[in-house]
Short mmCIF file of N, CA and C in Angstrom, two decimals:
data_model
loop_
_atom_site.label_atom_id
_atom_site.label_comp_id
_atom_site.label_asym_id
_atom_site.label_seq_id
_atom_site.Cartn_x
_atom_site.Cartn_y
_atom_site.Cartn_z
N MET A 1 0.83 -1.17 0.00
CA MET A 1 0.00 0.00 0.00
C MET A 1 0.88 1.24 0.00
N ALA A 2 0.33 2.32 -0.52
CA ALA A 2 1.07 3.58 -0.60
C ALA A 2 0.25 4.67 0.07
N GLY A 3 0.91 5.47 0.88
CA GLY A 3 0.31 6.66 1.45
C GLY A 3 1.00 7.86 0.85
N VAL A 4 0.19 8.85 0.45
CA VAL A 4 0.73 10.04 -0.22
C VAL A 4 0.27 11.30 0.49
N ASP A 5 1.21 12.20 0.74
CA ASP A 5 0.92 13.52 1.28
C ASP A 5 1.44 14.52 0.26
N GLY A 6 0.53 15.09 -0.51
CA GLY A 6 0.92 16.04 -1.56
C GLY A 6 0.61 17.45 -1.14
N GLY A 7 1.62 18.29 -1.10
CA GLY A 7 1.43 19.67 -0.69
C GLY A 7 2.03 20.66 -1.66
N GLY A 8 2.04 21.90 -1.25
CA GLY A 8 2.52 22.98 -2.10
C GLY A 8 4.02 23.03 -2.26
N THR A 9 4.76 22.34 -1.37
CA THR A 9 6.22 22.38 -1.48
C THR A 9 6.83 21.03 -1.83
N LYS A 10 6.15 19.93 -1.47
CA LYS A 10 6.70 18.61 -1.76
C LYS A 10 5.60 17.56 -1.69
N THR A 11 5.94 16.39 -2.20
CA THR A 11 5.07 15.22 -2.12
C THR A 11 5.83 14.13 -1.40
N LEU A 12 5.23 13.58 -0.36
CA LEU A 12 5.83 12.48 0.38
C LEU A 12 5.05 11.20 0.09
N VAL A 13 5.77 10.11 -0.13
CA VAL A 13 5.17 8.80 -0.36
C VAL A 13 5.79 7.81 0.61
N ALA A 14 4.95 7.03 1.26
CA ALA A 14 5.43 5.95 2.12
C ALA A 14 4.79 4.66 1.63
N LEU A 15 5.60 3.62 1.46
CA LEU A 15 5.10 2.31 1.08
C LEU A 15 5.11 1.41 2.31
N ALA A 16 4.08 0.58 2.43
CA ALA A 16 3.99 -0.36 3.56
C ALA A 16 3.59 -1.72 3.03
N ASP A 17 3.96 -2.75 3.80
CA ASP A 17 3.56 -4.11 3.42
C ASP A 17 2.15 -4.40 3.96
N GLU A 18 1.69 -5.63 3.77
CA GLU A 18 0.34 -6.02 4.15
C GLU A 18 0.07 -5.87 5.64
N SER A 19 1.12 -5.97 6.46
CA SER A 19 0.94 -5.85 7.91
C SER A 19 1.00 -4.39 8.38
N GLY A 20 1.29 -3.47 7.46
CA GLY A 20 1.38 -2.06 7.80
C GLY A 20 2.77 -1.59 8.15
N SER A 21 3.75 -2.46 8.06
CA SER A 21 5.13 -2.07 8.34
C SER A 21 5.68 -1.23 7.19
N GLU A 22 6.25 -0.09 7.53
CA GLU A 22 6.78 0.79 6.50
C GLU A 22 8.00 0.17 5.82
N LEU A 23 8.00 0.23 4.50
CA LEU A 23 9.11 -0.28 3.71
C LEU A 23 10.08 0.81 3.30
N ILE A 24 9.53 1.95 2.87
CA ILE A 24 10.37 3.01 2.32
C ILE A 24 9.58 4.31 2.26
N ARG A 25 10.29 5.42 2.32
CA ARG A 25 9.71 6.76 2.10
C ARG A 25 10.51 7.46 1.02
N ARG A 26 9.81 8.21 0.21
CA ARG A 26 10.45 9.02 -0.82
C ARG A 26 9.72 10.35 -0.92
N SER A 27 10.43 11.37 -1.37
CA SER A 27 9.80 12.67 -1.58
C SER A 27 10.08 13.15 -2.99
N GLY A 28 9.23 14.05 -3.44
CA GLY A 28 9.36 14.61 -4.78
C GLY A 28 8.84 16.03 -4.80
N PRO A 29 8.62 16.57 -5.99
CA PRO A 29 8.17 17.95 -6.12
C PRO A 29 6.74 18.14 -5.60
N ALA A 30 6.31 19.37 -5.56
CA ALA A 30 4.98 19.71 -5.06
C ALA A 30 3.88 18.88 -5.72
N GLY A 31 2.92 18.46 -4.90
CA GLY A 31 1.79 17.68 -5.39
C GLY A 31 0.49 18.44 -5.25
N LEU A 32 0.57 19.72 -5.22
CA LEU A 32 -0.59 20.60 -5.10
C LEU A 32 -1.48 20.45 -6.33
N VAL A 33 -2.79 20.32 -6.11
CA VAL A 33 -3.72 20.22 -7.23
C VAL A 33 -4.05 21.63 -7.73
N ASP A 34 -3.65 21.91 -8.95
CA ASP A 34 -3.94 23.19 -9.59
C ASP A 34 -5.17 23.01 -10.47
N PRO A 35 -6.25 23.75 -10.22
CA PRO A 35 -7.47 23.57 -11.02
C PRO A 35 -7.26 23.77 -12.52
N ARG A 36 -6.22 24.50 -12.90
CA ARG A 36 -5.94 24.71 -14.33
C ARG A 36 -5.34 23.47 -14.98
N ASP A 37 -4.71 22.60 -14.16
CA ASP A 37 -4.09 21.38 -14.68
C ASP A 37 -4.05 20.32 -13.57
N PRO A 38 -5.21 19.78 -13.20
CA PRO A 38 -5.25 18.81 -12.10
C PRO A 38 -4.45 17.54 -12.39
N ALA A 39 -4.28 17.20 -13.65
CA ALA A 39 -3.53 15.99 -14.00
C ALA A 39 -2.06 16.11 -13.64
N ALA A 40 -1.55 17.33 -13.49
CA ALA A 40 -0.14 17.52 -13.13
C ALA A 40 0.15 16.89 -11.76
N ALA A 41 -0.76 17.04 -10.81
CA ALA A 41 -0.57 16.44 -9.49
C ALA A 41 -0.56 14.92 -9.60
N ALA A 42 -1.42 14.37 -10.44
CA ALA A 42 -1.46 12.91 -10.64
C ALA A 42 -0.14 12.42 -11.22
N ARG A 43 0.44 13.18 -12.14
CA ARG A 43 1.73 12.78 -12.71
C ARG A 43 2.84 12.78 -11.66
N VAL A 44 2.84 13.79 -10.79
CA VAL A 44 3.84 13.87 -9.73
C VAL A 44 3.69 12.68 -8.79
N VAL A 45 2.46 12.42 -8.35
CA VAL A 45 2.22 11.30 -7.43
C VAL A 45 2.65 9.99 -8.08
N ALA A 46 2.28 9.77 -9.32
CA ALA A 46 2.63 8.52 -10.01
C ALA A 46 4.15 8.35 -10.09
N GLU A 47 4.86 9.42 -10.39
CA GLU A 47 6.32 9.32 -10.51
C GLU A 47 6.98 9.03 -9.17
N VAL A 48 6.54 9.69 -8.10
CA VAL A 48 7.15 9.45 -6.79
C VAL A 48 6.82 8.03 -6.30
N VAL A 49 5.60 7.56 -6.56
CA VAL A 49 5.25 6.18 -6.19
C VAL A 49 6.12 5.20 -6.98
N ARG A 50 6.28 5.42 -8.28
CA ARG A 50 7.14 4.53 -9.09
C ARG A 50 8.57 4.51 -8.57
N GLU A 51 9.08 5.68 -8.19
CA GLU A 51 10.44 5.77 -7.65
C GLU A 51 10.54 4.97 -6.35
N ALA A 52 9.56 5.10 -5.47
CA ALA A 52 9.58 4.37 -4.20
C ALA A 52 9.51 2.87 -4.44
N VAL A 53 8.65 2.45 -5.36
CA VAL A 53 8.54 1.02 -5.69
C VAL A 53 9.86 0.49 -6.20
N ARG A 54 10.48 1.22 -7.11
CA ARG A 54 11.77 0.81 -7.68
C ARG A 54 12.84 0.75 -6.59
N ASP A 55 12.93 1.79 -5.76
CA ASP A 55 13.96 1.83 -4.72
C ASP A 55 13.74 0.78 -3.64
N ALA A 56 12.50 0.36 -3.44
CA ALA A 56 12.20 -0.68 -2.45
C ALA A 56 12.44 -2.08 -3.03
N GLY A 57 12.72 -2.15 -4.34
CA GLY A 57 12.97 -3.44 -4.97
C GLY A 57 11.72 -4.26 -5.19
N LEU A 58 10.58 -3.58 -5.26
CA LEU A 58 9.32 -4.29 -5.48
C LEU A 58 9.08 -4.48 -6.97
N SER A 59 8.37 -5.53 -7.32
CA SER A 59 8.11 -5.81 -8.73
C SER A 59 6.73 -5.34 -9.18
N GLU A 60 5.89 -4.94 -8.23
CA GLU A 60 4.53 -4.51 -8.57
C GLU A 60 4.23 -3.17 -7.91
N VAL A 61 3.34 -2.41 -8.53
CA VAL A 61 2.87 -1.18 -7.89
C VAL A 61 1.89 -1.56 -6.78
N PRO A 62 1.70 -0.68 -5.80
CA PRO A 62 0.80 -1.00 -4.70
C PRO A 62 -0.64 -1.21 -5.18
N ALA A 63 -1.33 -2.13 -4.51
CA ALA A 63 -2.74 -2.39 -4.83
C ALA A 63 -3.64 -1.32 -4.20
N VAL A 64 -3.13 -0.64 -3.19
CA VAL A 64 -3.91 0.37 -2.46
C VAL A 64 -3.12 1.66 -2.41
N LEU A 65 -3.81 2.78 -2.66
CA LEU A 65 -3.19 4.09 -2.57
C LEU A 65 -4.15 5.01 -1.84
N CYS A 66 -3.66 5.65 -0.81
CA CYS A 66 -4.44 6.65 -0.08
C CYS A 66 -3.69 7.96 -0.19
N ALA A 67 -4.35 8.99 -0.70
CA ALA A 67 -3.66 10.26 -0.94
C ALA A 67 -4.43 11.43 -0.36
N GLY A 68 -3.69 12.33 0.24
CA GLY A 68 -4.20 13.62 0.66
C GLY A 68 -3.41 14.68 -0.08
N LEU A 69 -4.11 15.44 -0.92
CA LEU A 69 -3.44 16.46 -1.75
C LEU A 69 -4.02 17.83 -1.47
N ALA A 70 -3.15 18.81 -1.31
CA ALA A 70 -3.60 20.19 -1.11
C ALA A 70 -4.22 20.73 -2.40
N GLY A 71 -5.15 21.63 -2.22
CA GLY A 71 -5.74 22.31 -3.36
C GLY A 71 -7.05 21.75 -3.73
#
């Protein structure tokens, strides 16, 4: 599972296993939802999640994603 905190200055992603134990955290650029281009926040979240999955050595993307995004 992936937890995402997207704000105006950065996006934090934490991956956890089925028991809830944290595997890895990664950060990236702002994940603020801009009404003029809401898909931009989705692209940022997707990239930071992919980076975390890769760095954790996982072969699959998380089945569950919970995100809180500013804006």
